[in-house]
């Protein structure tokens, strides 16, 4: 231990222990060895076997490192690989370390199993320790190594990126210590211990629930339970970074769920034009809109960060813009602790401790004290001046003067260098916003608050239909005037300055600011809770929701969309038209064209902006309510914020957001009012039936308008949590009646009558006049705020994340059901087959779509190849084939033909219906029909005849189809026969006849391209013309091809196997098992989950159906053992056959 | 629904978000029963909510607009979804009633012929079909009589099947009828 270099454990060399077989000695030279360990170097000599190994490595896209260290596991021939390296010096260091630290303890152990356990735990500890070291260099190395073993162990696309890996234990009957891998699309586990191998690969999109748990004895909070959609339950413990693992998984699964929601809805976008061509311009304008929202510096986002860091950044940004209601293009560049100091005119100096952020366009400060809230969201373009304050007390303080001449003092709580950096970032971003600043003045003149403070009476800015048609409620009763005064005071009545610098600070116009520069402090929330005054209501909503910033950044967009979409019709616009008169008919404006037209314009424009969502009932009610207090453009941007971020998914085609929040609500009821919840359960009452409209219409549809607007005030200021708080308070207040209700109808009736009496006095007989003035609505809000104050927006957001997996699962099953039901033609497929086609269809779309793609539910050619590969093995291209571009072009051109054949409407995209109808024609036909199908596929429908190029293509296609058949010679000769017959039967006479074709030979080692060229060459001087009847003759005179078209072809399509193929093993493991099987068939050996598919080049076709049942058996390693053994053995025989062939050819 | 229960027709009513219901007492075969008529949201995306609006229903009324072909074409999907979500014991014989509404509009606007609707109803196991106008109160009373009758028959049948003590009340004065799809 005391020696120099050696005792430093060489990082990055040790790997997760995995089994290898040393009977592969031919490939390896032993460099060092002792009783316990072997150090080997790969052989250089180019033997046949070497190239065989090379082939297999190539097929599997794995590269064996040059050096490796093995732990000898006597008496087995299977050893454990514990370290690998490319350079000898690296491996030697590891070897020395092993000799020094591991050998002596090993000598002391007798039981071989104990020895193994010792080594495995030691090596695992090293790998995991180095992973935890903060040094980025080694971490990346480790991650790279882990990524390599992840790709080697599991069959995942080469492009799949590993996010992180964690040491953990998997519980089935026994506990298996191993590694948990988290990648973009998968969760995987691998362990190899005491001769038992466990391999689990789960698709993130198949996860239905993720739960934090305590490990089995209930002591350590270090476990995670994963439940998949097929009901499997996986339990992992000993996760030292459990919370991190959980967070990463939650983040990744929610990305997966969002994608899933996009891919499962198979209908056309409801908001997209009925005439498809119209859409392109709109997509352009949508893209432009995105850009205009971006700041010019957005491109300077840090590049080249690791996936894990990237995800963490993404999550940080998401939290940031969700919390402060900013556009989702905002990225946090600077963040630090800071204090904000304000000195209001008539009050004590106020100071707030919290965090300050700089994002693309905003300077944000938020107090971290929940009891004393203070939030500042200053757009850069509303900042007039920034100064560094010189101070004797070594405090780094900056003074910011806003557009409205309000001075804010921030004391930055960080080392001076960080503060400097902070300021320089701020300076850069301020410069970028100079342009916007110029626009601001004109924009502000249309805001009511500016007009109000200027004490003007003329040219009142527009503030909604209410100005003309009257605002709901009696303004005297709601004390509108005194509220206006309070807001006036809030806007202007106070000023701020740093207390230490009073002398140098000539009073700047003082206030809490307004519109763009308003500080949201405790007083602000109080003012909101008493209800906003009519004329300031719309603007304050906008400010709270951040819609004001959006409207400013996207000036003119509302009109532009209207101009560009004028006169177009979509499903959504039709639906909107039907609902216009059913929105808020009791309000006077909506009995006139003026009101209805405004409502139509806002809804229709939104449906064009977001065609994926289009229009959902309840949006009409919401919008009609907004329009009483806002202009059309204001309502439009408010609607954007509501649909995109405040109530995400509420109005989507699947309405997943509404389902999600209802589920969360029910859970909260269960937690806070267990008796009521139990009553619902006992009497089978559906709370969601009654509550859906509360959430969907933000209570507008349920409460009298004056109260609904009070709720809306709070909703915009406090966020979605308020909906839950109020909904819970409704139950609380009506608890007794609810406990007497026994059916859904009664429940609804209770709520209806409660809402109808919200204006009734709470204490009608009280002597105290103040108490008498309290209404039931006051009680409701009091209870909502007091008793359910623990419900925070963060809590709702995290519950949305944890519940969404279940919701998405149920939506998936619904959309699947309706997609299949909506098929106009289902061919002769059984329900199971249709369901399998649907699954594969969605799966192919899911994995081949970029994250932010608009939801086009048709497959393009790239997706189609993947889809076809998942149902027909011959269409699945092995990694090796993918690399041989030329060869595979020929296969692809055949698949392209099929693609064109299925694409009935020539839209270069295939819908589910086209797949089903097309596959039906392809598969459910007799020989004669299928010959015609092939004729049509190659010649096009109604072709007069097939020519030479068609025949070459057909022959190549047959060779492509047959490339995996085991009896290669038979099939190639049948293809040659086909070519000869085509020449012979050709309707155009040939001088030479087909004699030249007799000696043609196609060898197995030729690529498809070479084979094609041979055929092409042979046919150089001949003409071919085959009409359909003659083509039939050509086929029917060819026994092999006739049989293949008659039945073989259709039977290559498999609908019953699971989508996820069993995972590939490593090349060396195939050989391991092969040798083990040969030398001692009965000896206990590591269970290689899928020994066969690794050799897919030659053997996949012959035994794929037998081997590909079910998931990896890792979940019950012992039960299936006996059943499987014989089957496994058979597979090995197959392999040996194929290997022999391979060897001969070599 | 409003026409039937309150004898009123109004252009001024709100779109149904989720579900709403009215009750009415009716005499069916000398029995006084209370009928709960539920109106569920008409937009297709509300189907996916999976909220069990339909649970425990005794009869399902599908309403379409005779002047709107699409509203007729989606009847199939509404019917299927109803059967899946309500999962009645005997889906084959569950009572449906189809109403073709808005026949008060001029004939030239009509998109779905009576014959086409009748054929569809016949193919689904002879569903009773009525052409109605909620506005002019044409056929509304007759349609609901049939609905009530069929619902009651369904319920009696349920009681026969119900040979184990069931905590869910199936009281005779409490029929639940679903009323879907269209303005009425």
mmCIF file of N, CA and C in Angstrom, chain A residues 681-684 742, chain B residues 162 164-171:
data_model
loop_
_atom_site.group_PDB
_atom_site.id
_atom_site.type_symbol
_atom_site.label_atom_id
_atom_site.label_comp_id
_atom_site.label_asym_id
_atom_site.label_seq_id
_atom_site.Cartn_x
_atom_site.Cartn_y
_atom_site.Cartn_z
ATOM 1 N N UNK A 681 -65.944 6.530 -1.857
ATOM 2 C CA UNK A 681 -65.565 5.189 -2.245
ATOM 3 C C UNK A 681 -66.685 4.206 -1.920
ATOM 4 N N UNK A 682 -67.209 4.345 -0.730
ATOM 5 C CA UNK A 682 -68.263 3.419 -0.290
ATOM 6 C C UNK A 682 -69.489 3.485 -1.188
ATOM 7 N N UNK A 683 -69.836 4.703 -1.563
ATOM 8 C CA UNK A 683 -71.051 4.852 -2.366
ATOM 9 C C UNK A 683 -70.764 4.962 -3.845
ATOM 10 N N UNK A 684 -69.507 4.698 -4.187
ATOM 11 C CA UNK A 684 -69.140 4.669 -5.585
ATOM 12 C C UNK A 684 -69.481 5.989 -6.267
ATOM 13 N N UNK A 742 -75.878 9.903 -1.953
ATOM 14 C CA UNK A 742 -75.612 8.513 -2.305
ATOM 15 C C UNK A 742 -75.507 8.285 -3.807
ATOM 16 N N UNK B 162 -79.849 -9.692 -10.706
ATOM 17 C CA UNK B 162 -79.203 -9.318 -9.474
ATOM 18 C C UNK B 162 -79.512 -10.278 -8.344
ATOM 19 N N UNK B 164 -77.530 -11.584 -6.132
ATOM 20 C CA UNK B 164 -76.763 -11.500 -4.891
ATOM 21 C C UNK B 164 -77.012 -10.140 -4.254
ATOM 22 N N UNK B 165 -76.909 -10.063 -2.945
ATOM 23 C CA UNK B 165 -77.185 -8.787 -2.292
ATOM 24 C C UNK B 165 -76.209 -7.725 -2.789
ATOM 25 N N UNK B 166 -76.740 -6.666 -3.293
ATOM 26 C CA UNK B 166 -75.896 -5.667 -3.930
ATOM 27 C C UNK B 166 -75.970 -4.358 -3.152
ATOM 28 N N UNK B 167 -74.853 -3.822 -2.767
ATOM 29 C CA UNK B 167 -74.889 -2.576 -2.005
ATOM 30 C C UNK B 167 -75.320 -1.379 -2.864
ATOM 31 N N UNK B 168 -75.188 -1.508 -4.178
ATOM 32 C CA UNK B 168 -75.569 -0.389 -5.029
ATOM 33 C C UNK B 168 -77.076 -0.358 -5.177
ATOM 34 N N UNK B 169 -77.642 0.789 -4.852
ATOM 35 C CA UNK B 169 -79.092 0.883 -4.903
ATOM 36 C C UNK B 169 -79.617 0.896 -6.325
ATOM 37 N N UNK B 170 -80.609 0.156 -6.548
ATOM 38 C CA UNK B 170 -81.260 0.193 -7.840
ATOM 39 C C UNK B 170 -82.724 0.505 -7.624
ATOM 40 N N UNK B 171 -82.988 1.456 -6.734
ATOM 41 C CA UNK B 171 -84.351 1.816 -6.367
ATOM 42 C C UNK B 171 -85.213 2.111 -7.580
#
